[in-house]
mmCIF file of C-alpha atoms and ligand atoms in Angstrom:
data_model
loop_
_atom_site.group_PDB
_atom_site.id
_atom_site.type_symbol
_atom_site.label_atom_id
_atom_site.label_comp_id
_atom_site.label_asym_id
_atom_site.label_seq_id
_atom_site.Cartn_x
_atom_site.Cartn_y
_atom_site.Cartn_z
ATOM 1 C CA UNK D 1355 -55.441 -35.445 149.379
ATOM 2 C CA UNK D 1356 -56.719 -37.891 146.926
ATOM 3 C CA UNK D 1357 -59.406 -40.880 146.965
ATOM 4 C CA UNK D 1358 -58.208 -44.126 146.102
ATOM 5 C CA UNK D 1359 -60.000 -44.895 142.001
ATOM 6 C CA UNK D 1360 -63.250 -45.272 141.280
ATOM 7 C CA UNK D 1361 -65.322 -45.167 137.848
ATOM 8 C CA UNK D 1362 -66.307 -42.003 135.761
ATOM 9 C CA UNK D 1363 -69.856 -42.566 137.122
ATOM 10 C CA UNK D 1364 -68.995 -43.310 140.797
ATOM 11 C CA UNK D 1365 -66.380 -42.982 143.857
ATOM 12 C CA UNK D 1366 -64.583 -46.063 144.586
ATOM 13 C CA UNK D 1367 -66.843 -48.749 146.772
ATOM 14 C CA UNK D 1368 -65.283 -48.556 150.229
ATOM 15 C CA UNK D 1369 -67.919 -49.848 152.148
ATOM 16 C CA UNK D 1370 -69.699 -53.434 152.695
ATOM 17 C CA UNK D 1371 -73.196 -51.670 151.543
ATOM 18 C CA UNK D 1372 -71.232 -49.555 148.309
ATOM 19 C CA UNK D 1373 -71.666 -52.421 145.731
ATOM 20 C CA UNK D 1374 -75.127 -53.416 146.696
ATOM 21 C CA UNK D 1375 -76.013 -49.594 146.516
ATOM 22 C CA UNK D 1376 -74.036 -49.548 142.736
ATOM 23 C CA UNK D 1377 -76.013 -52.242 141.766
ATOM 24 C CA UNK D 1378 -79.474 -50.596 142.697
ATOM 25 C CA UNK D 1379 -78.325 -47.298 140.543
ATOM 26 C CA UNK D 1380 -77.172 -49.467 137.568
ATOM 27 C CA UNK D 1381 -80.226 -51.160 137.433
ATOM 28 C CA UNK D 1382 -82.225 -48.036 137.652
ATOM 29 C CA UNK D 1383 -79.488 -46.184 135.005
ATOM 30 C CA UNK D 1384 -79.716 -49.018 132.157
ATOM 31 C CA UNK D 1385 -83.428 -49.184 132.813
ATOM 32 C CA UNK D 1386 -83.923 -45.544 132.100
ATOM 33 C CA UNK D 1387 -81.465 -45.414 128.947
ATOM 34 C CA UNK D 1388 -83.400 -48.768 127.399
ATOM 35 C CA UNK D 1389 -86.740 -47.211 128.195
ATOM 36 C CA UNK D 1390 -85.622 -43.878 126.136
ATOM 37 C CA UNK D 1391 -84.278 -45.587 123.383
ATOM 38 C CA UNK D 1392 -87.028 -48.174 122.846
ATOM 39 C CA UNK D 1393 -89.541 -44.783 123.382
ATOM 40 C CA UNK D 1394 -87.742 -42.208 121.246
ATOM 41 C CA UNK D 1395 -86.545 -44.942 118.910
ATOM 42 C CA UNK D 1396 -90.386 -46.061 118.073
ATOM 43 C CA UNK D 1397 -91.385 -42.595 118.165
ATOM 44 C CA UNK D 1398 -89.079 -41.160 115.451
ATOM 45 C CA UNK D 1399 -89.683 -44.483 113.371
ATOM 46 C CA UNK D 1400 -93.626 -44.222 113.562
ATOM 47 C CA UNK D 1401 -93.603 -40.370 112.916
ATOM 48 C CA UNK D 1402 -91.782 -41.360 109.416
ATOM 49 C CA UNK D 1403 -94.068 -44.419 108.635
ATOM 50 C CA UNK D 1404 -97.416 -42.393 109.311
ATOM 51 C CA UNK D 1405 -96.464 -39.131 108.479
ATOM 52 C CA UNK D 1406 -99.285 -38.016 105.714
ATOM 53 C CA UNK D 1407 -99.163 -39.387 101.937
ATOM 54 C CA UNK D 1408 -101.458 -38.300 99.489
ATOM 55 C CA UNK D 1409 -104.456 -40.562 98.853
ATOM 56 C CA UNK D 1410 -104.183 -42.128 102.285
ATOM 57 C CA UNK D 1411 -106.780 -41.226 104.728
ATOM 58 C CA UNK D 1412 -106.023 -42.252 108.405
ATOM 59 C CA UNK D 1413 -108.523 -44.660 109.660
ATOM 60 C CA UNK D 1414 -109.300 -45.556 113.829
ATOM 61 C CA UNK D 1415 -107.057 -47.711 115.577
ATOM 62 C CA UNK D 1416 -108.705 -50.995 117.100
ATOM 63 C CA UNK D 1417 -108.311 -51.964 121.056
ATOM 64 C CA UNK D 1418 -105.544 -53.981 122.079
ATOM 65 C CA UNK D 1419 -105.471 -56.219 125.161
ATOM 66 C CA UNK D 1420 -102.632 -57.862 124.976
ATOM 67 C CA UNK D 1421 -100.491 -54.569 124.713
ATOM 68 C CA UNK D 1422 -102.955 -53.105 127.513
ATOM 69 C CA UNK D 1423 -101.871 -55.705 129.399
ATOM 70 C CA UNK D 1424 -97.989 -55.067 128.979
ATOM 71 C CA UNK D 1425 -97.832 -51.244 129.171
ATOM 72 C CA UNK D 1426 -99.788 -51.892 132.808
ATOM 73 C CA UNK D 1427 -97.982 -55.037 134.028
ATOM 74 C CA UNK D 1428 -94.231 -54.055 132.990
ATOM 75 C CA UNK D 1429 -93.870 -51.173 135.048
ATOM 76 C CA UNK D 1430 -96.026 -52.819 137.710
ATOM 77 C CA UNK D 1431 -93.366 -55.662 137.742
ATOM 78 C CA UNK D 1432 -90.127 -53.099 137.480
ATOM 79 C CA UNK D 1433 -91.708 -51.222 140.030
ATOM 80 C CA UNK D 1434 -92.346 -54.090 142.442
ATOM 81 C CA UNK D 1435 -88.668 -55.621 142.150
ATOM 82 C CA UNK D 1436 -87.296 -51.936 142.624
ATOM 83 C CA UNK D 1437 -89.273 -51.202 146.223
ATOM 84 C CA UNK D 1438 -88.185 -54.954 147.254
ATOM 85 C CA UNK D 1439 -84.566 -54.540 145.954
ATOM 86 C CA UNK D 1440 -84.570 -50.803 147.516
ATOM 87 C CA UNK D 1441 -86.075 -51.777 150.953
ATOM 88 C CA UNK D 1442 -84.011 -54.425 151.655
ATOM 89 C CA UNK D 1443 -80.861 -52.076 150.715
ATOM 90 C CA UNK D 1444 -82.119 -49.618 153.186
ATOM 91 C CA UNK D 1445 -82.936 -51.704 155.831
ATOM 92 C CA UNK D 1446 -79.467 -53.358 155.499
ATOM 93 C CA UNK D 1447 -77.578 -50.120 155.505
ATOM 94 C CA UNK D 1448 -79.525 -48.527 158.118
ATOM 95 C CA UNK D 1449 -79.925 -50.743 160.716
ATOM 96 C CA UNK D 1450 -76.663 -51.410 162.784
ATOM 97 C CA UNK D 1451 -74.742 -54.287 163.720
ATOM 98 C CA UNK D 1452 -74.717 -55.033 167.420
ATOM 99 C CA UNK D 1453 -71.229 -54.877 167.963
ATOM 100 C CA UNK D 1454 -70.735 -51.650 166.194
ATOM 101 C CA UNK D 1455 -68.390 -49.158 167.733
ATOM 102 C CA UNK D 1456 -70.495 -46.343 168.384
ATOM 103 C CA UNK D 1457 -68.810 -42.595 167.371
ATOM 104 C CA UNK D 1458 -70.294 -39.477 168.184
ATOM 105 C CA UNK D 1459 -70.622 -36.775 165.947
ATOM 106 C CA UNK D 1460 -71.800 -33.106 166.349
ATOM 107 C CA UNK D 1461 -71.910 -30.771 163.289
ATOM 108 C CA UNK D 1462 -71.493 -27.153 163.887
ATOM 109 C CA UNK D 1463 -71.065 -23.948 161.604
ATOM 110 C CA UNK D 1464 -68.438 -25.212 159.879
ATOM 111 C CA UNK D 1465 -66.695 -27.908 161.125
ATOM 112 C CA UNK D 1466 -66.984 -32.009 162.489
ATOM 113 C CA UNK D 1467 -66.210 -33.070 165.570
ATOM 114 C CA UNK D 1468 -66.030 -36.799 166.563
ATOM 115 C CA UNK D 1469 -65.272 -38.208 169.948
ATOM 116 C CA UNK D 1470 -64.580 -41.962 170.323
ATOM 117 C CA UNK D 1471 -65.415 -44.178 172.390
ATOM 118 C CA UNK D 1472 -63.081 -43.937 175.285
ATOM 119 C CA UNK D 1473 -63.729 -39.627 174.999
ATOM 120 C CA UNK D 1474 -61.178 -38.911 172.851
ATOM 121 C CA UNK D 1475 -62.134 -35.839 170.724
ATOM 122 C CA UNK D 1476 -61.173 -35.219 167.166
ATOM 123 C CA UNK D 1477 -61.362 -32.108 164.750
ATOM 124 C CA UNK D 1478 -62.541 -32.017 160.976
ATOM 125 C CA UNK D 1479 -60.338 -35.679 160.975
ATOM 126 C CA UNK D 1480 -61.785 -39.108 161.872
ATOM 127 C CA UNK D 1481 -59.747 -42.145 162.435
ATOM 128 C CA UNK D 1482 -61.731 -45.330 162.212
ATOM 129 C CA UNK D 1483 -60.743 -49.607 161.666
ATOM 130 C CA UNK D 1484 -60.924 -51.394 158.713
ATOM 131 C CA UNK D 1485 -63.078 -54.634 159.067
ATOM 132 C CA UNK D 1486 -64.899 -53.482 161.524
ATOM 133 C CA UNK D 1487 -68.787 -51.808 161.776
ATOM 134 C CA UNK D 1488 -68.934 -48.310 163.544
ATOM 135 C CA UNK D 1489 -72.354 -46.873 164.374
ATOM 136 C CA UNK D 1490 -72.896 -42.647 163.986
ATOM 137 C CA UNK D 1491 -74.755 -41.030 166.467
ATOM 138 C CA UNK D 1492 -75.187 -37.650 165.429
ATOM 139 C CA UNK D 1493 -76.623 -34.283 166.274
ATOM 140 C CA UNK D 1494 -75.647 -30.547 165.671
ATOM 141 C CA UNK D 1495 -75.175 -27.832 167.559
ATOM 142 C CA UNK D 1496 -76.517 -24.743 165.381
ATOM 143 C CA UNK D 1497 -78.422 -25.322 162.262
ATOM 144 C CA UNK D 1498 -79.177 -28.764 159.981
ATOM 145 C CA UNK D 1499 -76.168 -29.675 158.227
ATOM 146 C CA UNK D 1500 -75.982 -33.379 156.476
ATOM 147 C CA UNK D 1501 -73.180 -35.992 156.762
ATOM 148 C CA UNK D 1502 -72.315 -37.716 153.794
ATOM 149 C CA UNK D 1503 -69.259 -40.066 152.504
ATOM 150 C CA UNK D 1504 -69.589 -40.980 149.018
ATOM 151 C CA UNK D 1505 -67.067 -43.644 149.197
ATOM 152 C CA UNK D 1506 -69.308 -45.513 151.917
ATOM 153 C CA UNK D 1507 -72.027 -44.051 150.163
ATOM 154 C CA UNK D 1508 -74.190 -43.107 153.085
ATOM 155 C CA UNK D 1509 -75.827 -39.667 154.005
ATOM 156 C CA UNK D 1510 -77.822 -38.375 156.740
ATOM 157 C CA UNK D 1511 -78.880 -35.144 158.174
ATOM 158 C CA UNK D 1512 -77.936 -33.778 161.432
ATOM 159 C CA UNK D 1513 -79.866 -32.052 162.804
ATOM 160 C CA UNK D 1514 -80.223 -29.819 165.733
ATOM 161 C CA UNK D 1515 -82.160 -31.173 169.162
ATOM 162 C CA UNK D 1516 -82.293 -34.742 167.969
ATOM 163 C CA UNK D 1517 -80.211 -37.637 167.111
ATOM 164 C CA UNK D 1518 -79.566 -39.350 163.934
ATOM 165 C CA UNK D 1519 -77.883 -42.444 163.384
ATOM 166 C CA UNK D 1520 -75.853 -43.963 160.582
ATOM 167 C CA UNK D 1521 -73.465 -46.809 160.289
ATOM 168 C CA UNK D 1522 -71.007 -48.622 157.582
ATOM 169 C CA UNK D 1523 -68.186 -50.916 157.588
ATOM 170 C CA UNK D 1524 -65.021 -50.073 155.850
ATOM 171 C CA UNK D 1525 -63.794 -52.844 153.554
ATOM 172 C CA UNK D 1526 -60.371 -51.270 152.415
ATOM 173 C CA UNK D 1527 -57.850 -49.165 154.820
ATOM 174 C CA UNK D 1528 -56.579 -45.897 153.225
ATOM 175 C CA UNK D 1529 -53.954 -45.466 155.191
ATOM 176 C CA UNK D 1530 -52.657 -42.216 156.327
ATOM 177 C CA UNK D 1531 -52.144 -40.662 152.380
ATOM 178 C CA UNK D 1532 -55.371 -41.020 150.861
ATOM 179 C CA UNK D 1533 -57.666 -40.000 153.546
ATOM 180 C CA UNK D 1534 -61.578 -39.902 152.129
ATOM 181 C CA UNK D 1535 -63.460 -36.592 152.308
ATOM 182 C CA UNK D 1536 -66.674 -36.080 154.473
ATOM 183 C CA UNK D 1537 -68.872 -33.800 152.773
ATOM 184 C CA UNK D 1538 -71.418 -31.266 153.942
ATOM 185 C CA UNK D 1539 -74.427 -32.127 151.556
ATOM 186 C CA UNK D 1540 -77.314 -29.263 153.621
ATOM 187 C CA UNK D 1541 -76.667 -25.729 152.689
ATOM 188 C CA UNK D 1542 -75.933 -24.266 155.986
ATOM 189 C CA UNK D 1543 -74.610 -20.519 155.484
ATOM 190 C CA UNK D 1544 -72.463 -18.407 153.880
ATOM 191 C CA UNK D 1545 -69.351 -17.232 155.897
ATOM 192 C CA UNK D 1546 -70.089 -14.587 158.390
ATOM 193 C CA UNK D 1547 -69.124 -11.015 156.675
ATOM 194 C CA UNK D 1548 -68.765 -7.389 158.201
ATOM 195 C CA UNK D 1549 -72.118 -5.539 158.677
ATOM 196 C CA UNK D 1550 -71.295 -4.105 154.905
ATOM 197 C CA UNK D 1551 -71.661 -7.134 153.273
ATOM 198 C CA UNK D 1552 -68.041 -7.965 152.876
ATOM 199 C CA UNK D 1553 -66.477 -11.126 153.732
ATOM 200 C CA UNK D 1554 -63.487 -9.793 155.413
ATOM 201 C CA UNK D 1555 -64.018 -11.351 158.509
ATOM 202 C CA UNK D 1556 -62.932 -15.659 157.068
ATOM 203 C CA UNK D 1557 -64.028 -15.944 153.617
ATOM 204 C CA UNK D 1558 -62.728 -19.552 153.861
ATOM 205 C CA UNK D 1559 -65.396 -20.391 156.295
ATOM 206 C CA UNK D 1560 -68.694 -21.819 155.057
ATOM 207 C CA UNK D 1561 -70.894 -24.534 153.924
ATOM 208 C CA UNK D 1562 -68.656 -25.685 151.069
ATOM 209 C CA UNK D 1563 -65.797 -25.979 153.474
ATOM 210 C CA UNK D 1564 -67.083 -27.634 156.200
ATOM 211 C CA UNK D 1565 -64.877 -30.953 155.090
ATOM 212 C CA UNK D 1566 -63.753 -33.529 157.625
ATOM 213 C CA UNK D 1567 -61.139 -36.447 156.008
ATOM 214 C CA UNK D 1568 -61.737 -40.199 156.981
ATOM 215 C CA UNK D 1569 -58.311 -42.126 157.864
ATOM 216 C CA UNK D 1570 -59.005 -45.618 157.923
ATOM 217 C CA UNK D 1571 -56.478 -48.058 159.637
ATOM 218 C CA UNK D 1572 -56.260 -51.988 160.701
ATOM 219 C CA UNK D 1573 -58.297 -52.055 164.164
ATOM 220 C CA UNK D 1574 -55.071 -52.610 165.896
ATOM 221 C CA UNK D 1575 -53.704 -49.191 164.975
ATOM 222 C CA UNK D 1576 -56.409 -47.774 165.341
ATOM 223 C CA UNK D 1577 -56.753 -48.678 169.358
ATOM 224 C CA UNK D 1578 -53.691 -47.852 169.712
ATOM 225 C CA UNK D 1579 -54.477 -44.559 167.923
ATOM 226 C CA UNK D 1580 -57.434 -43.442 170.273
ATOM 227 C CA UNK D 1581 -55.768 -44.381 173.466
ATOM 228 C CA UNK D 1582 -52.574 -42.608 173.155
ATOM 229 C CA UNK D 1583 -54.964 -39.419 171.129
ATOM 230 C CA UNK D 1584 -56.858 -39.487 174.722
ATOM 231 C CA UNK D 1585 -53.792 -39.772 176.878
ATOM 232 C CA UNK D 1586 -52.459 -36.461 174.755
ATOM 233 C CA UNK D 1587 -55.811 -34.742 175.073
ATOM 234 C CA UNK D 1588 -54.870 -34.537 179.206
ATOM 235 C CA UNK D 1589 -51.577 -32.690 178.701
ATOM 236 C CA UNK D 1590 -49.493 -30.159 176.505
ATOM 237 C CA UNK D 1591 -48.586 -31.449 173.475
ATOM 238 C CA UNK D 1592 -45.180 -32.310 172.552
ATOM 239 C CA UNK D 1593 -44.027 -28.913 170.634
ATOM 240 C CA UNK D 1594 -45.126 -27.207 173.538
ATOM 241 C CA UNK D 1595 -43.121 -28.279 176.576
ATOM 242 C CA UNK D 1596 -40.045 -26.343 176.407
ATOM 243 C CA UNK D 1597 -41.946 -23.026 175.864
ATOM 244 C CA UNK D 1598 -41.548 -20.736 178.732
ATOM 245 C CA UNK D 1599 -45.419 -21.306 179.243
ATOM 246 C CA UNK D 1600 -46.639 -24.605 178.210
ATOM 247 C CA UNK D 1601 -49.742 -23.871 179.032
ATOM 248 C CA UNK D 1602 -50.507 -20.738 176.949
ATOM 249 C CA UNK D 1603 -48.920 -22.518 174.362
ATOM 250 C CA UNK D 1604 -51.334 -25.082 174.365
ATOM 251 C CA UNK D 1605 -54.042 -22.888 175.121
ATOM 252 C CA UNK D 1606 -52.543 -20.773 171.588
ATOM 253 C CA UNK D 1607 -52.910 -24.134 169.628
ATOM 254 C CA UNK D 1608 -56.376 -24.563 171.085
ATOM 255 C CA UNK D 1609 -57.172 -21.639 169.613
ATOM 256 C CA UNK D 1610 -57.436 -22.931 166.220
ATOM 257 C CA UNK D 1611 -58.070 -26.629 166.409
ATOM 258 C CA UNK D 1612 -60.872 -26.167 168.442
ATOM 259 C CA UNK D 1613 -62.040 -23.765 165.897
ATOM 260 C CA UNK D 1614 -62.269 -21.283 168.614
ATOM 261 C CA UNK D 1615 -60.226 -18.439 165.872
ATOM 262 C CA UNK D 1616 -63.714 -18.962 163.181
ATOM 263 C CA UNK D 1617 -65.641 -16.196 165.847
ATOM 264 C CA UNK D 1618 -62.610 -14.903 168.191
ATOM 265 C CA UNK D 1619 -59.476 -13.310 166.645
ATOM 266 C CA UNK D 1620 -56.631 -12.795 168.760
ATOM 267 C CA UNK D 1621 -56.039 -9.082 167.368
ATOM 268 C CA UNK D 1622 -57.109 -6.490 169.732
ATOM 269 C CA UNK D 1623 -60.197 -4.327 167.982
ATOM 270 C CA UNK D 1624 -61.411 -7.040 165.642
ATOM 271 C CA UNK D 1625 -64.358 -7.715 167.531
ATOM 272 C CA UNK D 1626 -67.186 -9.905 164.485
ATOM 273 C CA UNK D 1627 -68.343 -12.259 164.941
ATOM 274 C CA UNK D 1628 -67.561 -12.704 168.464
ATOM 275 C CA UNK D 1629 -65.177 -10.827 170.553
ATOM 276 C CA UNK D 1630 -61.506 -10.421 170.202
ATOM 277 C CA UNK D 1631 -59.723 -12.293 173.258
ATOM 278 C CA UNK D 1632 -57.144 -9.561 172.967
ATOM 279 C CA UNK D 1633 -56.836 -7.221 176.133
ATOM 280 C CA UNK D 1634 -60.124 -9.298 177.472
ATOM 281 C CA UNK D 1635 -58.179 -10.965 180.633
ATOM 282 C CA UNK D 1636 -58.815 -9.280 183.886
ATOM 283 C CA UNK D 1637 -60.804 -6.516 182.498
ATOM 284 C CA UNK D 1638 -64.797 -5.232 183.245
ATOM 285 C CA UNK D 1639 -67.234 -6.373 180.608
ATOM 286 C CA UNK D 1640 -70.730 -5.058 179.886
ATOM 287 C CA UNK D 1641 -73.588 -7.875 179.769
ATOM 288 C CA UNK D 1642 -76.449 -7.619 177.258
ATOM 289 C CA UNK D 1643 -78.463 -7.907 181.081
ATOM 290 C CA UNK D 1644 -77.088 -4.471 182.165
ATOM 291 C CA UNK D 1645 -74.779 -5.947 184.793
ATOM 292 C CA UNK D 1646 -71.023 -6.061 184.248
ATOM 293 C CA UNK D 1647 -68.946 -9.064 184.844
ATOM 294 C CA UNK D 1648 -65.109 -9.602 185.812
ATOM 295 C CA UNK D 1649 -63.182 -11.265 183.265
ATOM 296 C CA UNK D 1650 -61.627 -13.884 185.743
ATOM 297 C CA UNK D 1651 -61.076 -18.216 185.668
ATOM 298 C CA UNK D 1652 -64.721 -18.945 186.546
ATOM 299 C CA UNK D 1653 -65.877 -16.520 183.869
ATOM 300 C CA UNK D 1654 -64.084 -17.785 181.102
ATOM 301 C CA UNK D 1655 -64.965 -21.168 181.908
ATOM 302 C CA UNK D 1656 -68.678 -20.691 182.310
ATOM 303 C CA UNK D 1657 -68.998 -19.059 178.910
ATOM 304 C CA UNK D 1658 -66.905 -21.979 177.611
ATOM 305 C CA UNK D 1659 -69.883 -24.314 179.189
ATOM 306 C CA UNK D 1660 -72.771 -22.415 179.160
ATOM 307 C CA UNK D 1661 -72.258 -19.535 176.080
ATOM 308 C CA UNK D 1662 -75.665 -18.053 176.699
ATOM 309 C CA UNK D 1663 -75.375 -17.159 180.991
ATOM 310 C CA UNK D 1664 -73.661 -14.347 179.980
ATOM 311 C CA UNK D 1665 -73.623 -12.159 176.820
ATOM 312 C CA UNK D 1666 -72.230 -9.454 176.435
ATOM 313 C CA UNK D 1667 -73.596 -6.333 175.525
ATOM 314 C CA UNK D 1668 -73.534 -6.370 171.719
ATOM 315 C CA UNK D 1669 -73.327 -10.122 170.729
ATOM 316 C CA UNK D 1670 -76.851 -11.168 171.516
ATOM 317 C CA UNK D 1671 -77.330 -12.311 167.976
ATOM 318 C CA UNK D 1672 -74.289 -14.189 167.729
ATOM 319 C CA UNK D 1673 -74.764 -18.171 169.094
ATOM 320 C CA UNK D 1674 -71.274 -20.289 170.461
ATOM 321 C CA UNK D 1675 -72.019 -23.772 170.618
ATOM 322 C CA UNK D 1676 -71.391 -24.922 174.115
ATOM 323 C CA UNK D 1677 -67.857 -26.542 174.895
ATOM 324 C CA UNK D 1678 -68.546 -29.739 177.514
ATOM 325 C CA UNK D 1679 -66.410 -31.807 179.510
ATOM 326 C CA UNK D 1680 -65.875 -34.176 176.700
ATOM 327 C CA UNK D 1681 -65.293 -31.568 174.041
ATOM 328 C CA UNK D 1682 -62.783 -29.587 175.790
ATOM 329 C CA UNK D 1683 -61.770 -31.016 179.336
ATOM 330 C CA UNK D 1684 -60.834 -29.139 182.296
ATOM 331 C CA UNK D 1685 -57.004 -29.181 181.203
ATOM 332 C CA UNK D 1686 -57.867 -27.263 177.678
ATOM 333 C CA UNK D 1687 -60.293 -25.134 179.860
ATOM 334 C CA UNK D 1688 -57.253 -24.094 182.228
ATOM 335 C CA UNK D 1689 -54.732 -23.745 178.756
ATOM 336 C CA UNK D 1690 -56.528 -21.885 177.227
ATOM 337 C CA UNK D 1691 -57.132 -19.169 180.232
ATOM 338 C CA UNK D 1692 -53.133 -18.987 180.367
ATOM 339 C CA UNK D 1693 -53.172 -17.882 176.826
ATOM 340 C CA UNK D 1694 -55.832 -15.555 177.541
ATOM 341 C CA UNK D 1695 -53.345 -14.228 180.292
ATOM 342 C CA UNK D 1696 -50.541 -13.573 177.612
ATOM 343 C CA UNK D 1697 -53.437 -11.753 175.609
ATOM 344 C CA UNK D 1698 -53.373 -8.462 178.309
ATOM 345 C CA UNK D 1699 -49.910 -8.393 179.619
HETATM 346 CU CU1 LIG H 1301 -72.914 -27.923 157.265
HETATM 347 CU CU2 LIG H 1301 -73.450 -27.446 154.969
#
């Protein structure tokens, strides 16, 4: 998947804030490479024309005011235009346009999740309009991560127990081939080895991974994009109604778009970082409280909910971020219990 062109320096401007953003770091850039070669230049000439000659004794420098008066008042100047420049940028880029359309966004260990408007939920993949501003309101569900697009060029933390907000307004669509990438900019963990140290358990889950890709479409394909994504959210998808269980098959795909298959594996005895749904249907399980619990519907969908009403024995370090309505609705909740059923014939 590739970005549409931008410079050597920077990602392509994609955003109504990008060029006004550009211009702020150019200034700053040529600024800094003028300053060091007006510095080092004088330095390395003045080094030569003083450097010690016989029969010339160095005698005290008199006071300038005039260059007193420059080496205060440039910088004072440069500095001035660069917090008025850079305050108005900010205030521009973080403050919201009324009619935004407002997205929700949780991060978790390691993936996005993005629900629209109308409560349709998307993975790691976010569909927004061209033309059109569209307010974040984020929060996470386990530790800080940070939510940056360098095509919009905009960043912000999210953070757990509070909300964050962000917003931009795409000036270009990418259509469905050159999708941008959302990158995790917080270190937030290393994937989750064995006890030994060893990463057998999904290497390819961590920080550096935790991508999402932006799509962006004209706003009328994009309407018709969430409604019909919400209308599928509420029934089996398509490859899945001529299996002989629709349901489990959903319930199977669920597994790993949901990013359920990051802590539970499917294969009976492979038990880190959560536990294996093999053989788990029906069964007697242990809880960390020293009461045991019957693997049954109202089980499975409470620790869907609510993770932490019942651990069991064992995982009391390990933390599921909670599944709501909106997240995974009832029908996803009752798919994903028929697969669970097809896990302990
Ligand atoms: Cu999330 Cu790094």
């Amino acid at each position: 998947m590739t970005a549409p062109k931008g410079t050597t320096q920077l990602p392509p401007q994609l955003s109504t804030v990008a060029a006004e953003i550009d211009d702020l770091y150019m200034v700053i850039y040529w600024t800094s490479v003028i300053s060091f070669l007006l510095i080092v230049g004088f330095m390395v000439y003045y080094v030569v024309k003083y450097r010690r000659k016989p029969g010339v004794k160095p005698l005290p420098t008199g006071h300038s005011v005039v260059m007193e008066l420059v080496w205060t008042l440039s910088p004072l100047i440069l500095l001035a235009y660069l917090f008025f420049a850079g305050f108005s940028t900010f205030v521009d880029s973080t403050v919201a346009p009324r009619d935004a359309i407002e997205i929700r966004v949780t991060g978790m260990q390691w993936s996005w999740v993005f629900e629209h408007p109308n409560g349709y939920v998307q993975q790691n993949e976010l569909i927004i309009p061209a033309g059109k501003p569209v307010k974040l309101i984020m929060s996470s569900s386990d530790v800080i991560h940070s939510f940056f697009v360098p095509a919009f060029r905009i960043k912000r933390d999210v953070i757990p127990g509070m909300y964050t907000t962000m917003w931009f307004e795409a000036t270009e669509e990418t259509g469905d081939n050159r999708p941008l990438t959302v990158f995790c900019a917080e270190y937030c963990g290393a994937a989750r080895g064995s006890t030994d140290g060893s990463l057998e358990n999904d290497p390819n889950s961590n920080h550096a991974t935790m991508l999402a890709y932006i799509t962006v479409l004209s706003p009328e394909e994009y309407e018709r994009r969430v409604h019909e994504g919400f209308l599928e959210s509420q029934a089996p998808p398509p490859g899945c109604e001529d299996a002989e269980d629709p349901m489990a098959c959903w319930g199977e795909k669920l597994h790993s778009e949901k990013g359920c298959n990051a802590c539970h594996s499917t294969q009976p005895g492979v038990n880190a970082p959560g536990p294996s749904w093999a053989g788990l249907w029906g069964e007697q399980r242990e809880l960390e409280s020293g009461e045991s619990t019957l693997v049954d519907e109202n089980y499975v969908l409470e620790s869907i909910r609510q993770p932490q009403a019942k651990i069991v024995r064992g995982y009391a370090g390990v933390n599921m971020p909670p599944y709501g309505e909106r997240n995974l609705p009832q029908a996803q909740v009752d798919a994903i219990i028929a697969y669970l059923k097809t896990l302990n014939p």
